[in-house]
Amino acid sequence: MPAAILLIAFTHYPTVATVIDSLFSKATAIRPSRFVGLLNYQRMLDDPIFWKVLANNAWFALGTIPTSIALAIVMALFVNRAIPGRSLVRMAYFTPTVLPMIAVANIWLFFYTPDIGLIDQIAGWFGFSGHNWLGDPNTVLPAIMVMTVWKEAGFFMIFYLAAMQNIPPELEEASRLEGASRWYYFRRVMFPLLMPTTLFVLVNAVLNSFKLVDHLFVLTKGGPDNASNLLLYYIFETAFSYFETHFAAALTMVLLVILGVMALLQFFVLDKRVHYR
Amino acid sequence: MNPSRSLSQMIHSFLETGAAWLLAVLWVSPLVYAFWAAFHPGEYAVNFDLLAPLTLDNFREALSQAPFPRYALNTFILVSTILVAQLVLCTLAAYAFARYRFRGHRIAFALVLVQLMITPEILIVENYSTLARFSLVDTILGIGLPYMASAFGIFLLRQAFKSTPKELEEAARLEGCGSMGVLWRVYVPLARPTYLAYALVSISHHWNNFLWPLIVTNSVETRPLTVGLGIFGAPESGVNWSVISAATLLSVAPLLVAFLLFQRQFVQSFMYAGIK
């Protein structure tokens, strides 16, 4: 089957090849590549940038995922009831999802530009001085997180909306007849029913936080001083700017292990409780 | 229901609608801003004067600085090549997984699902050397190849095929259909909503994909819109905002227009693909 060949060629073979490559040294003009055991991993553990990038990625995930999920639930609650202009509102929430990350980054670049950027202009009206949002190691990661939340919340909303429409309306009626407040209904009835969706979204969000690095190319290139660098971007740099393929392979292994853990989590936790018949 | 309760409820729902709208306005404002900047001369980029003159100069400028029509054509070829290949490959694979019990089918299917987690962009380093070995670097085929056997597509279609009643297949066989005939006449037509959902998700994904095409391409003839825009927008190239906005809008326009026109289908497709 052709599908099998392509899958093997571009998923399984590279996975295995990554493992093997990560065990070899970089080939130079004088010295061909040779087996070096775990040396690349040793180097990785000694590499401060690697730890920096990993920590960034963890913060990035922590900063974006809960916020986007909370916003997604709020959005879904809004458009799940009959408010005027519902489909317009839903469209507004969803639009960032169909835009390429690279275009989103271009638009947001204007906002963050020091002094002349939109944020600084507005801050200027209130007497605040300009700030180099993307040039300051302290604000660059939060700035990128805000943008990511904007891009992703609408996407996650879709899954919640789908789940909410599967909740029988009788449940809400019943709880209203019992005199329960809407907050109580949400907390005790709806939220537990949305649990499988939350897990599903969570897995996808974590995956995205490792996979999606497009915006870094436009906004920061990982800088300043790696303050906004993420793992996959670092892999890209290592492999295609410094041509350290074998070291990049070792880095890829870390990514693969993280994803493997996620996959197992999804398989054992999620599968028991959700869809996938 | 007493009147005071219903009044408070009215206020409540009014507030909620207001909040929903406020959030919606907040959410589209970056995009609205991009439109504003693109259609006005550069000096109005941060100066919101309703009487500011409208202009198309920014678009003209953007088009003269980079071959966006060519990029658009590349994207179009790329997206349609991938989609056609995906539909054919995934249909066949899904059919096999849904209806045949071959040796090791469980393991095979699990191996397919691996790709749901380990997507091609994670393995950029190895995939690039594979492409180099077949000298497919800097070709549109090269960008598309790793995505053509899509685990997500196989998974979705398998679900759809499995829910097709077996009786229909038997009836078709009695009418003299072979395996391929059954697939073509029974399974494929019944899975139409799945195909539509998958196609929309696939198109928007590959239209927007950036990292992998960036690595594979290095010439105007193969570069898709996202990569073209990424190079164009590089701050050091010193183009002004309004022109970048115009270029950004040029690259998202086709997909955005399609989205606005088929809003309902888009949203429903993503929902459908999500709950499966």
Coordinates of C-alpha atoms in Angstrom, one line a residue:
Chain A
M1 CA 0.0 0.0 0.0
P2 CA 1.4 3.4 -1.0
A3 CA 0.1 5.0 2.1
A4 CA 2.2 2.6 4.2
I5 CA 5.3 3.4 2.2
L6 CA 4.9 7.1 2.7
L7 CA 4.2 6.8 6.3
I8 CA 7.2 4.6 6.8
A9 CA 9.4 7.0 4.8
F10 CA 8.3 10.1 6.6
T11 CA 7.4 9.0 10.1
H12 CA 8.8 5.7 11.2
Y13 CA 12.1 5.8 9.3
P14 CA 13.0 9.3 10.4
T15 CA 12.1 8.5 14.0
V16 CA 14.5 5.5 14.0
A17 CA 17.1 7.5 12.0
T18 CA 17.0 10.2 14.6
V19 CA 17.8 7.8 17.3
I20 CA 20.8 6.5 15.3
D21 CA 22.0 9.9 14.1
S22 CA 21.9 11.3 17.6
L23 CA 24.6 8.8 18.5
F24 CA 27.1 10.0 15.9
S25 CA 29.4 12.9 15.7
K26 CA 29.3 15.7 13.2
A27 CA 31.1 14.8 9.9
T28 CA 33.9 17.2 9.0
A29 CA 36.1 17.5 6.0
I30 CA 38.9 15.8 7.7
R31 CA 37.1 13.4 9.9
P32 CA 34.0 11.4 8.8
S33 CA 31.1 10.9 11.1
R34 CA 31.8 8.3 13.7
F35 CA 30.0 6.6 16.6
V36 CA 30.2 8.7 19.7
G37 CA 27.7 7.0 22.0
L38 CA 25.9 9.4 24.2
L39 CA 28.3 12.3 23.6
N40 CA 25.7 14.4 21.9
Y41 CA 23.4 13.9 24.8
Q42 CA 26.2 14.8 27.2
R43 CA 26.7 18.0 25.2
M44 CA 23.0 18.7 25.3
L45 CA 22.8 18.4 29.1
D46 CA 25.8 20.8 29.4
D47 CA 24.2 23.2 26.9
P48 CA 22.7 26.2 28.8
I49 CA 20.7 27.2 25.8
F50 CA 19.0 23.8 25.7
W51 CA 17.8 24.2 29.3
K52 CA 16.8 27.7 28.6
V53 CA 14.8 26.7 25.6
L54 CA 13.1 23.8 27.5
A55 CA 12.2 26.2 30.4
N56 CA 10.8 28.7 27.9
N57 CA 8.7 26.0 26.3
A58 CA 7.3 25.0 29.7
W59 CA 6.5 28.6 30.5
F60 CA 5.0 29.1 27.1
A61 CA 2.8 26.0 27.6
L62 CA 1.8 27.0 31.1
G63 CA 1.1 30.6 30.1
T64 CA -1.0 29.9 27.0
I65 CA -2.9 26.7 27.6
P66 CA -5.0 27.4 30.7
T67 CA -5.8 30.9 29.5
S68 CA -6.8 29.7 26.0
I69 CA -8.9 26.9 27.5
A70 CA -10.7 29.2 29.9
L71 CA -11.3 31.7 27.2
A72 CA -12.5 29.0 24.8
I73 CA -15.1 27.8 27.4
V74 CA -16.3 31.4 27.9
M75 CA -16.6 31.9 24.2
A76 CA -18.4 28.6 23.7
L77 CA -20.8 29.5 26.5
F78 CA -21.5 32.9 24.9
V79 CA -22.3 31.5 21.5
N80 CA -24.1 28.4 22.7
R81 CA -27.1 30.5 23.7
A82 CA -29.4 32.6 21.6
I83 CA -27.8 36.0 21.6
P84 CA -28.4 38.6 18.9
G85 CA -25.8 38.2 16.1
R86 CA -24.7 34.9 17.3
S87 CA -23.1 33.7 14.1
L88 CA -21.2 36.9 13.6
V89 CA -19.8 36.6 17.1
R90 CA -18.9 33.0 16.5
M91 CA -17.2 34.0 13.3
A92 CA -15.2 36.7 15.0
Y93 CA -13.9 34.2 17.6
F94 CA -13.0 31.7 15.0
T95 CA -11.4 33.9 12.4
P96 CA -7.8 33.9 13.9
T97 CA -7.8 30.1 13.4
V98 CA -7.9 30.3 9.7
L99 CA -5.1 32.8 9.4
P100 CA -1.6 31.5 9.0
M101 CA 0.6 32.0 12.1
I102 CA 3.0 33.9 10.0
A103 CA 0.4 36.5 9.0
V104 CA -0.8 36.7 12.6
A105 CA 2.8 37.4 13.6
N106 CA 3.1 40.1 11.0
I107 CA 0.1 41.9 12.2
W108 CA 1.1 41.6 15.9
L109 CA 4.6 42.8 15.1
F110 CA 3.1 46.3 14.5
F111 CA 1.5 46.2 17.9
Y112 CA 4.7 45.5 19.7
T113 CA 7.0 47.8 17.8
P114 CA 8.6 50.2 20.3
D115 CA 7.3 53.8 20.4
I116 CA 5.5 53.8 17.0
G117 CA 3.7 50.4 17.6
L118 CA 0.0 50.4 18.4
I119 CA 0.4 49.4 22.1
D120 CA 2.9 52.1 22.8
Q121 CA 0.8 54.7 21.0
I122 CA -2.2 53.9 23.2
A123 CA 0.0 53.7 26.3
G124 CA 1.4 57.1 25.2
W125 CA -2.1 58.7 25.4
F126 CA -2.1 57.7 29.1
G127 CA 1.3 59.1 29.7
F128 CA 3.3 55.8 29.7
S129 CA 6.6 55.8 27.9
G130 CA 7.4 53.4 25.0
H131 CA 8.6 49.9 25.8
N132 CA 10.4 47.5 23.6
W133 CA 8.1 44.6 24.1
L134 CA 9.9 42.1 21.9
G135 CA 13.4 43.4 22.7
D136 CA 13.1 43.0 26.5
P137 CA 13.9 39.5 27.7
N138 CA 11.3 40.0 30.5
T139 CA 8.3 40.9 28.2
V140 CA 9.1 39.0 25.0
L141 CA 7.7 35.6 26.1
P142 CA 4.4 37.1 27.6
A143 CA 4.0 39.2 24.4
I144 CA 4.2 36.0 22.3
M145 CA 1.8 34.2 24.7
V146 CA -0.9 36.9 24.3
M147 CA -0.7 36.5 20.6
T148 CA -0.9 32.7 20.8
V149 CA -3.9 32.9 23.0
W150 CA -5.6 35.1 20.5
K151 CA -4.9 32.7 17.8
E152 CA -5.8 29.5 19.6
A153 CA -8.8 30.2 21.8
G154 CA -11.3 30.3 18.9
F155 CA -10.0 27.0 17.7
F156 CA -10.5 25.3 21.0
M157 CA -13.9 27.0 21.3
I158 CA -15.1 24.8 18.4
F159 CA -14.5 21.6 20.4
Y160 CA -16.3 23.0 23.4
L161 CA -19.2 24.2 21.4
A162 CA -19.5 20.8 19.8
A163 CA -19.5 19.2 23.2
M164 CA -22.0 21.6 24.7
Q165 CA -24.4 20.9 21.9
N166 CA -24.3 17.3 22.8
I167 CA -25.4 18.0 26.4
P168 CA -29.1 17.4 26.7
P169 CA -31.0 20.6 27.5
E170 CA -33.1 18.8 30.0
L171 CA -30.2 18.8 32.4
E172 CA -30.2 22.6 32.5
E173 CA -34.0 22.7 32.9
A174 CA -33.8 20.2 35.7
S175 CA -31.2 22.1 37.6
R176 CA -33.1 25.4 37.1
L177 CA -36.2 23.8 38.5
E178 CA -34.2 22.7 41.5
G179 CA -33.2 26.3 42.0
A180 CA -29.6 25.9 41.1
S181 CA -27.7 29.0 40.0
R182 CA -26.2 29.1 36.5
W183 CA -22.7 29.1 38.0
Y184 CA -23.6 26.0 40.1
Y185 CA -25.0 24.3 37.0
F186 CA -21.8 25.1 35.1
R187 CA -19.5 24.0 37.8
R188 CA -21.3 20.8 38.9
V189 CA -23.0 19.6 35.7
M190 CA -21.6 21.1 32.6
F191 CA -17.9 21.3 33.4
P192 CA -17.7 17.6 34.5
L193 CA -19.5 16.6 31.3
L194 CA -17.0 18.6 29.3
M195 CA -14.1 16.8 30.9
P196 CA -13.3 14.5 27.9
T197 CA -13.2 17.6 25.7
T198 CA -10.9 19.4 28.1
L199 CA -8.5 16.4 28.0
F200 CA -8.6 16.3 24.3
V201 CA -8.0 20.0 23.9
L202 CA -5.3 19.8 26.5
V203 CA -3.4 17.2 24.6
N204 CA -3.7 19.1 21.4
A205 CA -2.7 22.4 23.1
V206 CA 0.4 20.9 24.5
L207 CA 1.2 19.4 21.1
N208 CA 0.7 22.8 19.5
S209 CA 2.9 24.5 22.0
F210 CA 5.8 22.3 20.9
K211 CA 5.0 22.3 17.2
L212 CA 4.0 25.9 16.5
V213 CA 7.1 28.1 16.2
D214 CA 6.3 29.9 13.0
H215 CA 5.8 33.2 14.7
L216 CA 9.3 33.2 16.1
F217 CA 10.7 33.6 12.6
V218 CA 8.9 36.9 12.1
L219 CA 8.8 38.3 15.6
T220 CA 12.0 37.5 17.5
K221 CA 14.1 34.8 15.9
G222 CA 14.3 33.3 19.3
G223 CA 15.9 36.4 20.8
P224 CA 16.8 38.5 22.6
D225 CA 19.5 36.2 24.0
N226 CA 17.2 33.1 23.5
A227 CA 14.6 34.6 25.8
S228 CA 11.8 33.6 23.5
N229 CA 13.5 30.5 21.9
L230 CA 11.4 27.3 21.8
L231 CA 12.6 23.8 21.4
L232 CA 11.6 23.2 17.8
Y233 CA 13.0 26.5 16.7
Y234 CA 16.3 25.7 18.4
I235 CA 16.3 22.4 16.5
F236 CA 15.8 24.3 13.3
E237 CA 18.6 26.7 14.1
T238 CA 21.0 23.9 15.1
A239 CA 20.3 21.9 12.0
F240 CA 19.9 24.5 9.3
S241 CA 21.9 27.5 10.5
Y242 CA 24.8 25.7 12.3
F243 CA 24.5 22.4 10.3
E244 CA 24.9 20.4 13.5
T245 CA 22.6 17.6 12.3
H246 CA 23.7 15.1 14.9
F247 CA 23.2 17.5 17.8
A248 CA 19.9 18.4 16.3
A249 CA 19.0 14.8 16.3
A250 CA 19.7 14.5 20.0
L251 CA 17.4 17.5 20.6
T252 CA 14.8 16.0 18.4
M253 CA 14.9 12.9 20.6
V254 CA 13.9 15.1 23.6
L255 CA 10.9 16.3 21.6
L256 CA 10.0 12.8 20.6
V257 CA 10.2 11.6 24.2
I258 CA 7.9 14.4 25.3
L259 CA 5.4 13.6 22.5
G260 CA 5.7 9.9 23.3
V261 CA 4.7 10.6 26.8
M262 CA 1.8 12.7 25.6
A263 CA 0.7 9.9 23.2
L264 CA 0.7 7.4 26.0
L265 CA -1.2 9.7 28.2
Q266 CA -3.8 10.2 25.5
F267 CA -3.9 6.5 24.8
F268 CA -4.4 5.3 28.4
V269 CA -6.3 8.2 30.0
L270 CA -8.3 9.6 27.2
D271 CA -9.2 6.5 25.3
K272 CA -10.8 5.0 28.3
R273 CA -13.1 7.9 28.8
V274 CA -13.7 9.3 25.3
H275 CA -14.6 8.5 21.7
Y276 CA -12.2 6.4 19.6
R277 CA -14.4 3.3 19.3
Chain B
M1 CA -41.9 33.5 37.7
N2 CA -42.0 36.8 39.6
P3 CA -41.4 40.0 37.7
S4 CA -38.2 41.1 39.6
R5 CA -36.5 37.8 38.8
S6 CA -37.3 38.2 35.1
L7 CA -36.0 41.8 35.2
S8 CA -32.7 40.7 36.7
Q9 CA -32.6 38.0 34.2
M10 CA -33.0 40.5 31.4
I11 CA -30.2 42.6 32.7
H12 CA -28.1 39.5 33.1
S13 CA -28.6 38.4 29.5
F14 CA -28.1 42.0 28.3
L15 CA -24.8 42.1 30.1
E16 CA -23.8 38.7 28.7
T17 CA -24.6 39.7 25.2
G18 CA -22.6 42.9 25.7
A19 CA -19.6 40.9 27.0
A20 CA -19.9 38.5 24.1
W21 CA -19.9 41.3 21.6
L22 CA -17.1 43.1 23.4
L23 CA -14.9 40.1 23.2
A24 CA -15.8 39.6 19.5
V25 CA -14.8 43.2 18.7
L26 CA -11.6 42.7 20.6
W27 CA -11.0 39.5 18.7
V28 CA -11.4 40.9 15.2
S29 CA -9.7 44.2 16.0
P30 CA -6.2 43.1 15.0
L31 CA -7.5 42.0 11.6
V32 CA -9.5 45.1 11.2
Y33 CA -6.4 47.1 12.0
A34 CA -4.5 45.2 9.3
F35 CA -7.2 46.3 6.8
W36 CA -7.0 49.9 8.0
A37 CA -3.2 50.0 7.6
A38 CA -3.3 48.3 4.2
F39 CA -5.9 50.6 2.6
H40 CA -4.5 53.9 3.9
P41 CA -1.2 55.8 3.2
G42 CA 1.7 55.0 5.5
E43 CA 1.3 58.1 7.7
Y44 CA -2.1 57.1 8.8
A45 CA -1.0 53.7 10.0
V46 CA -1.4 54.7 13.6
N47 CA -3.4 57.8 13.1
F48 CA -7.1 56.9 13.0
D49 CA -8.8 59.6 11.0
L50 CA -12.0 58.4 9.5
L51 CA -11.5 60.9 6.6
A52 CA -8.1 59.5 5.8
P53 CA -7.8 58.9 2.1
L54 CA -8.2 55.4 0.8
T55 CA -5.5 54.0 -1.4
L56 CA -4.4 50.9 -3.1
D57 CA -0.7 52.0 -3.4
N58 CA 0.3 49.6 -0.6
F59 CA -0.9 46.6 -2.6
R60 CA 0.8 47.9 -5.7
E61 CA 4.0 48.4 -3.7
A62 CA 3.8 44.9 -2.2
L63 CA 3.2 43.3 -5.5
S64 CA 6.1 45.1 -7.1
Q65 CA 8.5 43.9 -4.3
A66 CA 7.6 40.2 -4.3
P67 CA 5.9 37.9 -6.8
F68 CA 2.8 37.2 -4.7
P69 CA 0.8 35.9 -7.6
R70 CA 3.5 33.3 -8.2
Y71 CA 3.5 32.4 -4.6
A72 CA -0.3 32.1 -4.6
L73 CA 0.0 29.7 -7.6
N74 CA 2.6 27.6 -5.8
T75 CA 0.4 27.4 -2.7
F76 CA -2.6 26.5 -4.8
I77 CA -0.7 23.7 -6.6
L78 CA 0.7 22.5 -3.3
V79 CA -2.6 22.4 -1.4
S80 CA -4.4 20.7 -4.3
T81 CA -1.7 18.1 -4.9
I82 CA -1.6 17.2 -1.2
L83 CA -5.4 17.1 -1.0
V84 CA -5.8 14.8 -4.0
A85 CA -3.1 12.5 -2.9
Q86 CA -4.5 12.4 0.7
L87 CA -8.0 11.6 -0.5
V88 CA -6.8 8.7 -2.7
L89 CA -4.3 7.3 -0.2
C90 CA -6.4 7.7 2.9
T91 CA -9.5 6.3 1.2
L92 CA -7.6 3.1 0.2
A93 CA -5.9 2.7 3.6
A94 CA -9.0 3.5 5.6
Y95 CA -11.0 1.0 3.5
A96 CA -8.4 -1.7 4.3
F97 CA -8.4 -0.9 8.0
A98 CA -12.2 -0.7 8.2
R99 CA -13.1 -3.8 6.3
Y100 CA -10.2 -6.3 6.1
R101 CA -8.8 -8.4 8.9
F102 CA -5.2 -9.0 7.8
R103 CA -2.4 -10.2 9.9
G104 CA -1.1 -7.6 12.3
H105 CA -3.8 -5.1 11.4
R106 CA -3.9 -3.8 14.9
I107 CA -0.2 -3.1 15.0
A108 CA -0.3 -1.6 11.5
F109 CA -3.1 0.8 12.6
A110 CA -1.2 1.7 15.8
L111 CA 1.8 2.5 13.6
V112 CA -0.4 4.8 11.5
L113 CA -1.7 6.6 14.6
V114 CA 1.9 7.4 15.6
Q115 CA 1.8 10.1 13.1
L116 CA -1.0 11.9 14.9
M117 CA 1.5 12.7 17.6
I118 CA 4.8 12.8 15.7
T119 CA 3.8 15.0 12.8
P120 CA 6.3 15.5 9.9
E121 CA 7.3 19.0 11.1
I122 CA 8.9 17.5 14.3
L123 CA 11.2 15.4 12.2
I124 CA 12.5 18.2 9.9
V125 CA 16.1 17.2 10.2
E126 CA 15.7 13.6 9.0
N127 CA 12.9 14.3 6.5
Y128 CA 15.1 16.9 4.9
S129 CA 17.9 14.4 4.4
T130 CA 15.5 11.9 3.0
L131 CA 14.3 14.5 0.5
A132 CA 17.9 15.4 -0.4
R133 CA 18.6 11.7 -1.1
F134 CA 15.8 11.6 -3.7
S135 CA 16.8 15.1 -4.9
L136 CA 13.3 16.5 -4.1
V137 CA 14.6 19.5 -2.2
D138 CA 13.1 22.7 -3.6
T139 CA 10.2 21.0 -5.3
I140 CA 6.5 21.4 -4.5
L141 CA 6.2 17.6 -4.5
G142 CA 8.9 17.6 -1.8
I143 CA 6.9 19.9 0.4
G144 CA 3.8 17.8 0.0
L145 CA 5.2 14.3 0.2
P146 CA 5.5 13.9 4.0
Y147 CA 1.9 14.9 4.4
M148 CA 0.3 12.8 1.8
A149 CA -0.3 9.7 3.9
S150 CA -2.2 11.4 6.6
A151 CA -2.9 9.5 9.8
F152 CA -5.7 11.9 10.6
G153 CA -7.4 11.3 7.3
I154 CA -7.0 7.5 7.6
F155 CA -8.5 7.7 11.0
L156 CA -11.5 9.9 10.1
L157 CA -12.3 7.9 7.0
R158 CA -12.0 4.6 8.8
Q159 CA -14.5 5.8 11.4
A160 CA -16.8 6.8 8.6
F161 CA -16.5 3.5 6.7
K162 CA -17.0 1.5 9.9
S163 CA -20.3 3.1 10.5
T164 CA -21.5 2.2 7.1
P165 CA -24.1 -0.7 7.3
K166 CA -22.6 -4.0 6.1
E167 CA -26.0 -4.8 4.4
L168 CA -25.4 -2.1 1.8
E169 CA -22.1 -3.7 0.9
E170 CA -23.7 -7.1 0.6
A171 CA -26.4 -5.7 -1.6
A172 CA -23.8 -4.1 -3.8
R173 CA -21.9 -7.3 -4.0
L174 CA -25.0 -9.2 -5.1
E175 CA -25.4 -6.6 -7.8
G176 CA -22.0 -7.7 -9.0
C177 CA -19.7 -5.0 -7.6
G178 CA -16.1 -5.9 -6.8
S179 CA -14.1 -4.6 -3.9
M180 CA -13.2 -1.4 -5.6
G181 CA -16.8 -1.0 -6.9
V182 CA -18.2 -1.4 -3.4
L183 CA -15.7 1.2 -2.1
W184 CA -16.5 3.6 -4.9
R185 CA -20.3 3.1 -5.1
V186 CA -21.2 2.5 -1.4
Y187 CA -18.5 3.8 1.0
V188 CA -17.3 6.9 -0.6
P189 CA -20.7 8.5 -1.3
L190 CA -21.9 7.7 2.2
A191 CA -18.8 9.3 3.7
R192 CA -19.3 12.7 1.9
P193 CA -19.6 14.8 5.1
T194 CA -16.4 13.3 6.4
Y195 CA -14.6 14.0 3.1
L196 CA -15.8 17.6 3.2
A197 CA -14.8 18.1 6.8
Y198 CA -11.4 16.6 6.1
A199 CA -10.8 18.5 3.0
L200 CA -11.5 21.9 4.6
V201 CA -9.3 21.0 7.6
S202 CA -6.5 19.8 5.3
I203 CA -6.7 22.9 3.0
S204 CA -6.5 25.4 5.8
H205 CA -3.7 23.5 7.5
H206 CA -1.5 23.3 4.4
W207 CA -2.4 26.8 3.2
N208 CA -1.0 28.1 6.5
N209 CA 1.9 25.7 7.0
F210 CA 5.2 27.5 7.2
L211 CA 8.2 25.7 8.8
W212 CA 8.6 22.7 6.6
P213 CA 8.0 24.6 3.3
L214 CA 10.6 27.2 4.5
I215 CA 13.2 24.5 4.9
V216 CA 12.4 22.7 1.7
T217 CA 12.1 25.7 -0.7
N218 CA 14.7 28.2 -1.8
S219 CA 13.4 29.6 -5.0
V220 CA 10.5 31.7 -6.2
E221 CA 9.2 28.8 -8.4
T222 CA 8.4 26.7 -5.4
R223 CA 7.9 29.0 -2.4
P224 CA 4.3 29.1 -1.1
L225 CA 2.6 32.2 0.2
T226 CA 3.5 31.8 3.9
V227 CA 7.2 31.5 3.2
G228 CA 7.1 34.4 0.7
L229 CA 5.4 36.5 3.4
G230 CA 7.8 35.3 6.0
I231 CA 10.8 36.5 3.9
F232 CA 8.9 39.7 2.9
G233 CA 8.0 40.7 6.4
A234 CA 11.6 40.3 7.8
P235 CA 12.1 43.5 9.7
E236 CA 15.6 44.2 8.4
S237 CA 14.2 44.5 4.8
G238 CA 12.9 47.9 5.9
V239 CA 9.5 47.9 4.2
N240 CA 6.9 49.9 6.0
W241 CA 3.9 48.7 7.9
S242 CA 1.2 49.5 5.4
V243 CA 3.0 47.6 2.7
I244 CA 3.5 44.6 5.1
S245 CA -0.2 44.8 6.0
A246 CA -1.1 44.8 2.3
A247 CA 1.2 41.8 1.7
T248 CA -0.3 40.0 4.7
L249 CA -3.8 40.5 3.4
L250 CA -2.8 39.4 -0.1
S251 CA -1.6 36.1 1.3
V252 CA -4.5 35.4 3.5
A253 CA -7.2 36.8 1.3
P254 CA -8.1 33.7 -0.7
L255 CA -8.5 31.6 2.4
L256 CA -10.2 34.3 4.4
V257 CA -12.7 35.0 1.6
A258 CA -13.5 31.3 1.4
F259 CA -13.9 31.2 5.1
L260 CA -16.3 34.1 5.2
L261 CA -18.4 32.7 2.4
F262 CA -18.5 29.1 3.8
Q263 CA -18.3 30.1 7.4
R264 CA -20.9 27.5 8.5
Q265 CA -19.3 24.6 6.7
F266 CA -15.9 25.6 8.0
V267 CA -17.0 25.7 11.6
Q268 CA -19.0 22.6 11.3
S269 CA -16.2 20.7 9.6
F270 CA -13.8 21.6 12.4
M271 CA -16.4 20.6 14.9
Y272 CA -17.0 17.3 13.1
A273 CA -13.3 16.6 12.8
G274 CA -12.9 17.4 16.4
I275 CA -15.5 15.2 18.0
K276 CA -14.5 12.1 16.0

